[in-house]
Coordinates of C-alpha atoms and ligand atoms in Angstrom, one line a residue:
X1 CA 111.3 90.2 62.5
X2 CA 109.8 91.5 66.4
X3 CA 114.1 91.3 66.8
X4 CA 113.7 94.9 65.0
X5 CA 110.9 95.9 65.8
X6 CA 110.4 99.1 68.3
X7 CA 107.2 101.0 70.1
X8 CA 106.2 104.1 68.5
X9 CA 105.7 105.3 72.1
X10 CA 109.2 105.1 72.9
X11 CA 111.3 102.1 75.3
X12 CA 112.3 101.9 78.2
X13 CA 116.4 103.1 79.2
X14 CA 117.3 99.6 80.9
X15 CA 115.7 96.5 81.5
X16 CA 115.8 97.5 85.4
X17 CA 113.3 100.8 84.4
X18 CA 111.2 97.7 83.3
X19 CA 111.1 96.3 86.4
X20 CA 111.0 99.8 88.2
X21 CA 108.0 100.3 86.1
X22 CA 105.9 97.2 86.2
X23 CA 106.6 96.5 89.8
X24 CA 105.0 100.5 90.1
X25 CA 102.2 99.3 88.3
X26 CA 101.7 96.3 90.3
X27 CA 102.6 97.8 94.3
X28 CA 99.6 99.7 94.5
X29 CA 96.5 100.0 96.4
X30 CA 95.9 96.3 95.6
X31 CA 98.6 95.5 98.3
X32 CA 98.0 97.8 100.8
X33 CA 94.6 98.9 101.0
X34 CA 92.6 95.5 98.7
X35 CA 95.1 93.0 100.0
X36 CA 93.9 93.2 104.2
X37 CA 90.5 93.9 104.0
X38 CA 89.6 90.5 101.6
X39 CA 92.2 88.5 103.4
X40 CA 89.8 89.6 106.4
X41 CA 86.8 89.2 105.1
X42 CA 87.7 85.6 103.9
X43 CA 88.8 84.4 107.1
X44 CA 93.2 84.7 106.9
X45 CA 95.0 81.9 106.5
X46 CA 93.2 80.1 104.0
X47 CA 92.7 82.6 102.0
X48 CA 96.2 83.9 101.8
X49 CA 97.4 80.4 100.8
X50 CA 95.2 80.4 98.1
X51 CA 96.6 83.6 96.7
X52 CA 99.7 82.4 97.1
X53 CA 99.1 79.7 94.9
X54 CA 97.3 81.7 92.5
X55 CA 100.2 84.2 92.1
X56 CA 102.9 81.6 91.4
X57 CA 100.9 79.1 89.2
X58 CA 98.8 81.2 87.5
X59 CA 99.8 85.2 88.0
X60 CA 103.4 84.6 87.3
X61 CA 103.1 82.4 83.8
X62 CA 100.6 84.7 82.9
X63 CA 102.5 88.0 83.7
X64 CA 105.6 86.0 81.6
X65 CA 102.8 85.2 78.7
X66 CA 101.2 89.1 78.7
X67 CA 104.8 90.4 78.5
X68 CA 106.2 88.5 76.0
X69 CA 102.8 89.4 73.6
X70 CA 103.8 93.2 74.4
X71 CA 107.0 92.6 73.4
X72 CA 106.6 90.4 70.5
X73 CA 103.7 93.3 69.0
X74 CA 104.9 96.3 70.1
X75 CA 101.7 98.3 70.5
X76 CA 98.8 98.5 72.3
X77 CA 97.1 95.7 73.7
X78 CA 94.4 95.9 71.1
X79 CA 96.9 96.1 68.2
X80 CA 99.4 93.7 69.7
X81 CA 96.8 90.8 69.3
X82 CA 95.9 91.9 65.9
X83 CA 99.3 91.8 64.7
X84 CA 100.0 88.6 66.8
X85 CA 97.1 86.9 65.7
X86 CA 97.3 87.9 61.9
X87 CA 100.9 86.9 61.6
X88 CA 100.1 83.5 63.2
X89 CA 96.7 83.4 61.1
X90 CA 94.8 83.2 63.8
X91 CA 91.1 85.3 64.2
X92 CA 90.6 88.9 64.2
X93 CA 88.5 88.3 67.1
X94 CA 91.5 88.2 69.3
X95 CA 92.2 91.9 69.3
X96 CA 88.4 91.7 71.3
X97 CA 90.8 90.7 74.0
X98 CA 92.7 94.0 74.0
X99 CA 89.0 95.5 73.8
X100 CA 88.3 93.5 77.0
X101 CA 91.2 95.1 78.8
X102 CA 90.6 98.6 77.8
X103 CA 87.2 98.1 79.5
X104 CA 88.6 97.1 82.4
X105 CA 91.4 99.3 82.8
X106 CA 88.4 102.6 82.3
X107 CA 86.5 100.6 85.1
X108 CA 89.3 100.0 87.2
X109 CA 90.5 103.2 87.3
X110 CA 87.3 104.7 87.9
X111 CA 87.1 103.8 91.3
X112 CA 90.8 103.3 91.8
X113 CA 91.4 106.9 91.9
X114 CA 88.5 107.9 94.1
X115 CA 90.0 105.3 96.9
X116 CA 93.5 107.0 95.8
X117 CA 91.8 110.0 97.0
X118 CA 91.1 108.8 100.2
X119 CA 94.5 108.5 100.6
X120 CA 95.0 111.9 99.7
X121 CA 92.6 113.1 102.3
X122 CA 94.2 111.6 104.8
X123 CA 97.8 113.2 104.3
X124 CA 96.6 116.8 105.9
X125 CA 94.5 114.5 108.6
X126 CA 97.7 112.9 109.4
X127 CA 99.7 116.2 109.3
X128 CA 97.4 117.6 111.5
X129 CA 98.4 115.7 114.2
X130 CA 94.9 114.8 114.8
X131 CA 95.2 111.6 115.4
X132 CA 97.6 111.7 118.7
X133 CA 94.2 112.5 120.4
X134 CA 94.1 108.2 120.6
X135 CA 96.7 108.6 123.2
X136 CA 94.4 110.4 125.7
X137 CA 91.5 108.7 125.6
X138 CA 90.0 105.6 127.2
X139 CA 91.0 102.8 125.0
X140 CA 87.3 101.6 124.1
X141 CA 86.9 104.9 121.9
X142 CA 90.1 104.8 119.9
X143 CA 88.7 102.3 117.2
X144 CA 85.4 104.5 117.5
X145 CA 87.2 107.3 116.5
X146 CA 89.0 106.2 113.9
X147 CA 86.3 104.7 112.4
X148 CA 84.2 108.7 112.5
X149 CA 87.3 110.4 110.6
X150 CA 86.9 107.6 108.2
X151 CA 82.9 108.1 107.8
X152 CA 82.8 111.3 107.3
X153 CA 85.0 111.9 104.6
X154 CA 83.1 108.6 102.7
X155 CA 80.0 110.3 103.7
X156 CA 81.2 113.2 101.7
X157 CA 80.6 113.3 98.2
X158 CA 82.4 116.9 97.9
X159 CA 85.5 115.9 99.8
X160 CA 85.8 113.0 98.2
X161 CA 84.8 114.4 94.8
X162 CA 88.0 116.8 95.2
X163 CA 90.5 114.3 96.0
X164 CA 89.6 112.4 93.2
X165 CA 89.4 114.9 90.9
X166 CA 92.9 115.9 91.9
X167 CA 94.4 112.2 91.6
X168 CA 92.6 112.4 88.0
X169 CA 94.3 115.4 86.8
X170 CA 98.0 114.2 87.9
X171 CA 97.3 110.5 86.1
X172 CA 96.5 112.4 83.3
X173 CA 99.6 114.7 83.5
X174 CA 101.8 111.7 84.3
X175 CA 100.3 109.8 81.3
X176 CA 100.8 113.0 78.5
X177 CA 104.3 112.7 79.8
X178 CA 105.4 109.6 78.2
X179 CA 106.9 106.1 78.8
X180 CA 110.5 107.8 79.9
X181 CA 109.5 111.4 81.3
X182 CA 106.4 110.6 83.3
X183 CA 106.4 107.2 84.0
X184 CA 109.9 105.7 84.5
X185 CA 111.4 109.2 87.1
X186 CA 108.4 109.3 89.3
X187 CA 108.6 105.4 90.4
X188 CA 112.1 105.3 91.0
X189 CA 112.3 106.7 94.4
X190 CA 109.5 105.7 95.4
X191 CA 109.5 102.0 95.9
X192 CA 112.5 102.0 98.1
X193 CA 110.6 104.9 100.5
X194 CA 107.7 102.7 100.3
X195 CA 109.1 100.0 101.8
X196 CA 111.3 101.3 104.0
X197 CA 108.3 103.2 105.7
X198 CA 106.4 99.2 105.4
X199 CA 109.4 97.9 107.4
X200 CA 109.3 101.1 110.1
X201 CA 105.7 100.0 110.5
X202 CA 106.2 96.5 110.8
X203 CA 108.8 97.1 113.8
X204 CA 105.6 99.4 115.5
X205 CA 103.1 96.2 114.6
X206 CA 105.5 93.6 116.6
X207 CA 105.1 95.6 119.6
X208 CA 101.6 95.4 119.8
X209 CA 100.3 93.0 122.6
X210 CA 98.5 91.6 119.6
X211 CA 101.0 90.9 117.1
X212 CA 100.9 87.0 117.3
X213 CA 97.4 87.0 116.9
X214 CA 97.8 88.7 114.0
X215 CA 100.4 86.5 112.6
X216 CA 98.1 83.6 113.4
X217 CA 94.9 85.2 111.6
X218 CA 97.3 85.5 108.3
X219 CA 99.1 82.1 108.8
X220 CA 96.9 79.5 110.3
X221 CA 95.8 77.7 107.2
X222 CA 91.7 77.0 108.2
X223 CA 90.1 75.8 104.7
X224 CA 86.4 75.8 106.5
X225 CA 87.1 79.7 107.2
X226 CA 87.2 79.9 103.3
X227 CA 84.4 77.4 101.9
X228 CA 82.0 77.9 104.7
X229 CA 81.7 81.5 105.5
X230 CA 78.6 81.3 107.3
X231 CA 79.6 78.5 109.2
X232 CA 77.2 75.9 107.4
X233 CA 76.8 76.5 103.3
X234 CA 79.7 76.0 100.9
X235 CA 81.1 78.9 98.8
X236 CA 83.2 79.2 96.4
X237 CA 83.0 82.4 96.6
X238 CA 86.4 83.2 98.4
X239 CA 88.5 80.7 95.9
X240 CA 87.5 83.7 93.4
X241 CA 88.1 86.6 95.4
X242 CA 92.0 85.3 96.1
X243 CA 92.2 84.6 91.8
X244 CA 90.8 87.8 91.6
X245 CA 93.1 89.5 93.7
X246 CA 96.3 87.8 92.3
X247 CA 95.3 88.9 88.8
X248 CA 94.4 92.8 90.7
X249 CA 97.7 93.0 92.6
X250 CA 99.5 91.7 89.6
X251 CA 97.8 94.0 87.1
X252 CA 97.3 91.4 84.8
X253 CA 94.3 90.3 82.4
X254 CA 94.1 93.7 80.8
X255 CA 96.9 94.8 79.1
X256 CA 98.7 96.7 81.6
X257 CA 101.5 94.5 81.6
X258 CA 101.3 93.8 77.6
X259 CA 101.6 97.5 76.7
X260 CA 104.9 98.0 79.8
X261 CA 105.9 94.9 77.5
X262 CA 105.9 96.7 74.2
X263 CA 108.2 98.9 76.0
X264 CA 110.8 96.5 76.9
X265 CA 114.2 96.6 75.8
X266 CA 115.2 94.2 73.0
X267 CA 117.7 92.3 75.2
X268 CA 115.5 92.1 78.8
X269 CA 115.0 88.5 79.9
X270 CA 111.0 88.2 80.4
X271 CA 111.7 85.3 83.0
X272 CA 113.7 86.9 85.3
X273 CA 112.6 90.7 84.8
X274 CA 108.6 89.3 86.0
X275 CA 109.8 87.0 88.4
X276 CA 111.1 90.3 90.2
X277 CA 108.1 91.9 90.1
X278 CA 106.5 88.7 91.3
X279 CA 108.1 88.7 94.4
X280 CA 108.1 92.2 95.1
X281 CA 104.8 92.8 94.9
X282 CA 103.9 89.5 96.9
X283 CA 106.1 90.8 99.7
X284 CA 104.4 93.7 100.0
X285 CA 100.9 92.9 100.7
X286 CA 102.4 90.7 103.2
X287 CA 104.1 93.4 104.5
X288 CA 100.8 95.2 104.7
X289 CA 98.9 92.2 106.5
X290 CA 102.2 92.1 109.1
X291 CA 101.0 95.1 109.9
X292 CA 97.6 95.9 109.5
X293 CA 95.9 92.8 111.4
X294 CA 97.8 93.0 114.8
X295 CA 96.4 96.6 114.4
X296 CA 93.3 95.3 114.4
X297 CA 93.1 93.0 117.1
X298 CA 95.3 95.6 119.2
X299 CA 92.6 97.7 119.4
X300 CA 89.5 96.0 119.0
X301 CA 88.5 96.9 115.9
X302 CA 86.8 94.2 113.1
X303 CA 88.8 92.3 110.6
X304 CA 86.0 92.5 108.4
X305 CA 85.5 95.8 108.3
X306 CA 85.8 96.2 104.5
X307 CA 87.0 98.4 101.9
X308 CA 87.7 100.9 105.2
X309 CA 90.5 98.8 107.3
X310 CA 93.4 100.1 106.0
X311 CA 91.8 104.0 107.1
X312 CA 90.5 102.4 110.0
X313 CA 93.4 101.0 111.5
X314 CA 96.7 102.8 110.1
X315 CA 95.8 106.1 111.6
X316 CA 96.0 104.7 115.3
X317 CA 99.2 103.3 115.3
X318 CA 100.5 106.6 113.9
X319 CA 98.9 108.1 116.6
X320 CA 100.6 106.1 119.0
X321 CA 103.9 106.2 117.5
X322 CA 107.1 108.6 118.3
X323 CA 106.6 110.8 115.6
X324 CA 103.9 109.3 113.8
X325 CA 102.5 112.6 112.4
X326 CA 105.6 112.5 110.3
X327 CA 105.4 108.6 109.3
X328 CA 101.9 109.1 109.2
X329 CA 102.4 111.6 106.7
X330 CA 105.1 110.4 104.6
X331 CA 103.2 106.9 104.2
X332 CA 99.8 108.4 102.7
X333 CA 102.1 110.3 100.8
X334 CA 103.5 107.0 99.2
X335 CA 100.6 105.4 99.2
X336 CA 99.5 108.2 96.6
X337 CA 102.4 107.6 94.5
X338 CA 102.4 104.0 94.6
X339 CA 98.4 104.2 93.6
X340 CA 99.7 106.8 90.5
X341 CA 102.5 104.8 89.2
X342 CA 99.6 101.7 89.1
X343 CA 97.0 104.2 87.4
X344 CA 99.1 105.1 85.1
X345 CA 99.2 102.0 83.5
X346 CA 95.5 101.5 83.8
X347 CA 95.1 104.6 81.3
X348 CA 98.0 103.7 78.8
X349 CA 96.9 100.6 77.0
X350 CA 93.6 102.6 75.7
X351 CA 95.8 105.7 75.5
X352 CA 98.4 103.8 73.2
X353 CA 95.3 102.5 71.0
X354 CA 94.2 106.1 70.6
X355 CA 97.5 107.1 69.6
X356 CA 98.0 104.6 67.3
X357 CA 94.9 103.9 65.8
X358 CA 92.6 106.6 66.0
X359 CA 95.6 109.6 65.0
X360 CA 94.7 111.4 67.9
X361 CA 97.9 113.5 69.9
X362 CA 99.3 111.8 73.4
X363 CA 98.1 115.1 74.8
X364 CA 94.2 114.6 73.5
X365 CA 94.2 110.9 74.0
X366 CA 94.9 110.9 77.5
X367 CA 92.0 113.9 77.8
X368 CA 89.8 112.4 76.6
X369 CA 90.3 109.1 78.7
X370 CA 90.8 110.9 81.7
X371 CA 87.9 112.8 81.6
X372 CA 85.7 109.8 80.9
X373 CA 87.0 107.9 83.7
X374 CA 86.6 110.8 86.1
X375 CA 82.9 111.1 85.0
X376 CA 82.3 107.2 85.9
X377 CA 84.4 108.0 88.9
X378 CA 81.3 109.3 90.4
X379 CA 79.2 106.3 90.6
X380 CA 81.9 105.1 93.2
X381 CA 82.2 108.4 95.0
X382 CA 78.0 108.1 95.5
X383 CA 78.7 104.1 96.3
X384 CA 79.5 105.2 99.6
X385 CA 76.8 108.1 100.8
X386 CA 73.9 108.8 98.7
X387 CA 73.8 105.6 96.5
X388 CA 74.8 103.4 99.6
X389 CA 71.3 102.1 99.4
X390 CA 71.1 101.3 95.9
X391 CA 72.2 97.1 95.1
X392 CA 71.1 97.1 91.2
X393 CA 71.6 93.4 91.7
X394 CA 70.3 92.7 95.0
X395 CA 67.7 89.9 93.7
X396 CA 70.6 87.4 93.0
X397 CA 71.9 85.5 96.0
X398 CA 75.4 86.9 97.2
X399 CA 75.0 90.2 95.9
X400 CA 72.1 91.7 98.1
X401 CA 74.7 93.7 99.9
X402 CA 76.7 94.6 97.0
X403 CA 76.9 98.8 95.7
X404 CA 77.8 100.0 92.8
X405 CA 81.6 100.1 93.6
X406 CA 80.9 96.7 95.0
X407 CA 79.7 95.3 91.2
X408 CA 82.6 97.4 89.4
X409 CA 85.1 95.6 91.4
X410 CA 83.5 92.5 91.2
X411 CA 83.1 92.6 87.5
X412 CA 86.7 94.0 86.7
X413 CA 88.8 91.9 89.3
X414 CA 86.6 88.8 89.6
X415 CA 85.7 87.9 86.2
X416 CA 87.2 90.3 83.0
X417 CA 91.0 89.8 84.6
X418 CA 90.8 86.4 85.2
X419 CA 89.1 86.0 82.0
X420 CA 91.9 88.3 80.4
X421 CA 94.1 86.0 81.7
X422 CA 92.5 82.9 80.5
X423 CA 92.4 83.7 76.9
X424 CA 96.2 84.8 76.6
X425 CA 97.3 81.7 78.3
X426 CA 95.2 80.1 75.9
X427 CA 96.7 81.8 73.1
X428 CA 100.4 82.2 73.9
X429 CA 100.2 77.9 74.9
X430 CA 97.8 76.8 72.7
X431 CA 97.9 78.7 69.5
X432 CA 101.2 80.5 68.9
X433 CA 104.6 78.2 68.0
X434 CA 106.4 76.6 70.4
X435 CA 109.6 77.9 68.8
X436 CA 108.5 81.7 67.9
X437 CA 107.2 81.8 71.8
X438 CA 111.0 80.4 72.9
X439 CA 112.4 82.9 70.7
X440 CA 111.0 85.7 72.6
X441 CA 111.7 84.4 75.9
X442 CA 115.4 83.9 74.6
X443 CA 115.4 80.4 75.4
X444 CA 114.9 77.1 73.2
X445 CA 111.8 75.1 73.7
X446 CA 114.0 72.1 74.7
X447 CA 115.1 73.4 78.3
X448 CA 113.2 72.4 81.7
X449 CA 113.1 76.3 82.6
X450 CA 110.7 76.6 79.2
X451 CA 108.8 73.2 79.5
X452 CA 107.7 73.9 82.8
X453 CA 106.7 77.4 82.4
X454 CA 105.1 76.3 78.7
X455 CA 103.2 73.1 81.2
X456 CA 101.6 75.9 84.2
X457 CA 100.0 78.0 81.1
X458 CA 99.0 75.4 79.1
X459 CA 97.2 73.5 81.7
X460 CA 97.4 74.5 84.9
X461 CA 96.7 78.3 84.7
X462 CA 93.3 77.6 81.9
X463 CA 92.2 75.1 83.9
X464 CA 93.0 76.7 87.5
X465 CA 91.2 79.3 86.6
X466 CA 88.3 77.2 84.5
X467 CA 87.5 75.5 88.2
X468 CA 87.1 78.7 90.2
X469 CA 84.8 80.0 88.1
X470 CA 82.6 76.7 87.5
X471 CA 82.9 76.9 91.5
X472 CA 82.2 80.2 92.2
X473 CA 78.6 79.5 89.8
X474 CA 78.3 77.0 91.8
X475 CA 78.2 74.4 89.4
X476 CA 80.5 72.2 90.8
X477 CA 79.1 72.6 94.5
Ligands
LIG1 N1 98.1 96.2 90.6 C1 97.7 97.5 91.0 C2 97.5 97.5 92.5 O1 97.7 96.5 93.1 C3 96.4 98.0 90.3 C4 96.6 97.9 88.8 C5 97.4 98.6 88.0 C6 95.9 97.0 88.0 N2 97.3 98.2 86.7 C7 96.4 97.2 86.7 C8 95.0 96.0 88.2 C9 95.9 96.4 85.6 C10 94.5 95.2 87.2 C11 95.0 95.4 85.9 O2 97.2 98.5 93.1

């Protein structure tokens, strides 16, 4: 019966504007800006292998499972596992797992679009020209420097309240457009510009003195840099951040990719339509790291410099560069649009649940989510000036340091995607029919292709992901 079945939101024209559009929702800020700054303040190599892993046996069965649940309900997420679940007479409490992503998404987005403002701010600071000052003065001060045009716009709650009010206001415009008008047009360009600017600045990063160090830092697989931060007690504390990160980059674990899914063409092959997206998206935070850590140890600067590197360290090689105003430019310019075409699917799972559930218009839905989100926004925008001091959980060990912004992230990318994730592995493997799930994925539960896939998120993904929780409590240390 799904055979027939269609979205009330519309579809998408071709199975490519799928891909276009779920490979928008994953590129994002998760690649460029989250990507470096974790894989340098989990110590490279090890930590990037572990991601690695992460995306192909768990983020990749998972993305296949979450799709193939959007396509088989054709709703929201929330409404996709009540269907799903009722038809398979399974409990109502599973549509608590499209709850669980709507949460998420609001939260993500909250303090996505105020670091999608900071990528706004810095397209008239790169315009400006401001930055071919590095070329003049004595080497020592260029990371110095960088790192003041960087504080002061994070040490301005009205600068940074602008920017992301404006990044709000377009999401919201892009969203009341539609799955074909706003989404599908705007990503289309883009992705091709993106990476062709990546590659330009991948060409600048090789002709750094520092680019094999860089390479190294990223490559050379050191698993004490990862379980002993401090040099002498265990953590599990990085095996979570790369599991959180491949569920971030991926967008999975909240719907996202469930309601892009309810979108799909009838005729789309799940399997190879994510495994696209896979690989794109993995290519481009390493991309990113290609380029941002021989930056880094170019000029001096710190690999752990947090949530910052990317603004720290971009800037100075588009100083250096022939016509780097322009580059410069044009990349926070892409960056913008790569961080819309990912909010936008933050906002449309809750916006689709409106729609359908509540009665309300596209127009009010969106609105009304918007506006919430922007409010929240706020306790990020402060995370970073006048909250800085305030750690609401600074009596339990490893989160003395930790702000607001610090906790939202945590909770969203840490624990509700991976948990998310968890529970529709569980229920596409475990609970639903072997034959309805093959049906969906146009395939017959007989073929290796299907076992193997059916194998990672039956056992490997649940119980992957299981362990690095139990680790990160520490229970198993
Ligand atoms: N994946 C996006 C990025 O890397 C962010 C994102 C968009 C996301 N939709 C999501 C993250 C859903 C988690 C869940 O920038």
């Amino acid at each position: 019966m799904s055979r027939e079945k269609t979205s009330i939101h519309g579809e998408w024209s071709s199975r490519l504007a799928f891909i276009i559009a779920a490979t928008g929702s994953a590129v994002g800020l998760g690649n460029i800006w989250k990507f470096p700054y974790i894989t340098g303040e989990n110590g490279g190599g090890a930590f990037v292998i572990v991601y690695l892993l992460c995306v192909a046996m768990i983020g990749l069965p998972v993305m296949m499972a979450e799709v193939l649940l959007g396509k088989r309900g054709r709703s929201s997420p929330i409404n996709t596992m009540r269907i799903i679940a009722k038809e398979g007479g399974h409990s109502r409490l599973w549509q608590l797992l499209g709850w669980l992503g709507v949460i998420a998404g609001f939260l993500i987005l909250s303090y996505y679009s105020v670091i999608a403002g900071w990528a706004l701010a810095y397209i008239p600071t790169l315009a400006s020209d401001m930055f071919a000052a590095v070329n003049t003065m004595p080497q020592n001060d260029v990371a110095d420097f960088a790192g003041s045009v960087f504080n002061n716009l994070v040490g301005d709650p009205l600068r940074l309240m602008f920017w992301h009010s404006l990044f709000m206001m377009v999401t919201i415009t892009m969203v009341i457009g539609g799955v074909r008008g706003g989404l599908e047009r705007a990503v289309q360009f883009m992705m091709p510009a993106l990476f062709i600017v990546l590659l330009v600045l991948v060409g600048y990063a090789m002709n750094t003195p520092e680019f094999m160090k860089g390479l190294h830092f990223m490559f050379d697989v050191d698993f004490n840099k990862l379980f002993y931060p401090n040099g002498e007690d265990w953590s599990g504390k990085g095996l979570l951040a790369a599991m959180g990160q491949a569920f971030f980059s991926l967008s999975l674990g909240m719907g996202a990719i469930m309601v892009y899914g309810a979108y799909l063409p009838k005729q789309a092959s799940i399997a190879q339509t994510t495994t696209a997206v896979v690989v794109a998206d993995t290519l481009v935070a390493i991309l990113a790291g290609l380029i941002i850590f021989p930056i880094v140890f170019s000029n001096g600067l710190e690999v752990n410099a947090g949530p910052g590197l990317v603004f720290h360290t971009l800037p100075i090689a588009f100083g250096q560069m022939p016509f780097g105003s322009v580059f410069g430019t044009l990349f926070f310019v892409l960056l913008a649009l790569a961080a819309w075409s990912s909010a936008i699917s933050l906002l449309e799972p809750a916006v689709a649940w409106l729609v359908e559930t509540v009665k309300l218009s596209r127009v009010t839905a969106t609105m009304a989510c918007g506006v919430a989100i922007w409010l929240v926004g706020f306790a990020t925008i402060y995370s970073f000036n006048i909250w800085s001091d305030i750690k609401p959980l600074s009596m339990l060990s490893g989160f003395e340091n930790k702000t607001i912004f610090d906790l939202i992230d945590y909770l969203t990318s840490n624990i509700m995607l991976p948990l998310g994730g968890l529970f529709i592995a569980i229920f596409v493997a475990w609970l639903m029919k072997r034959q309805i799930v093959a049906n969906e994925l146009d395939t017959s539960p007989d073929t290796l292709g299907f076992r193997f896939w059916h194998f990672l998120l039956r056992y490997v993904a649940p119980i992957a992901v299981i362990l690095i929780f139990l680790n990160a409590i520490g229970v198993l240390s």
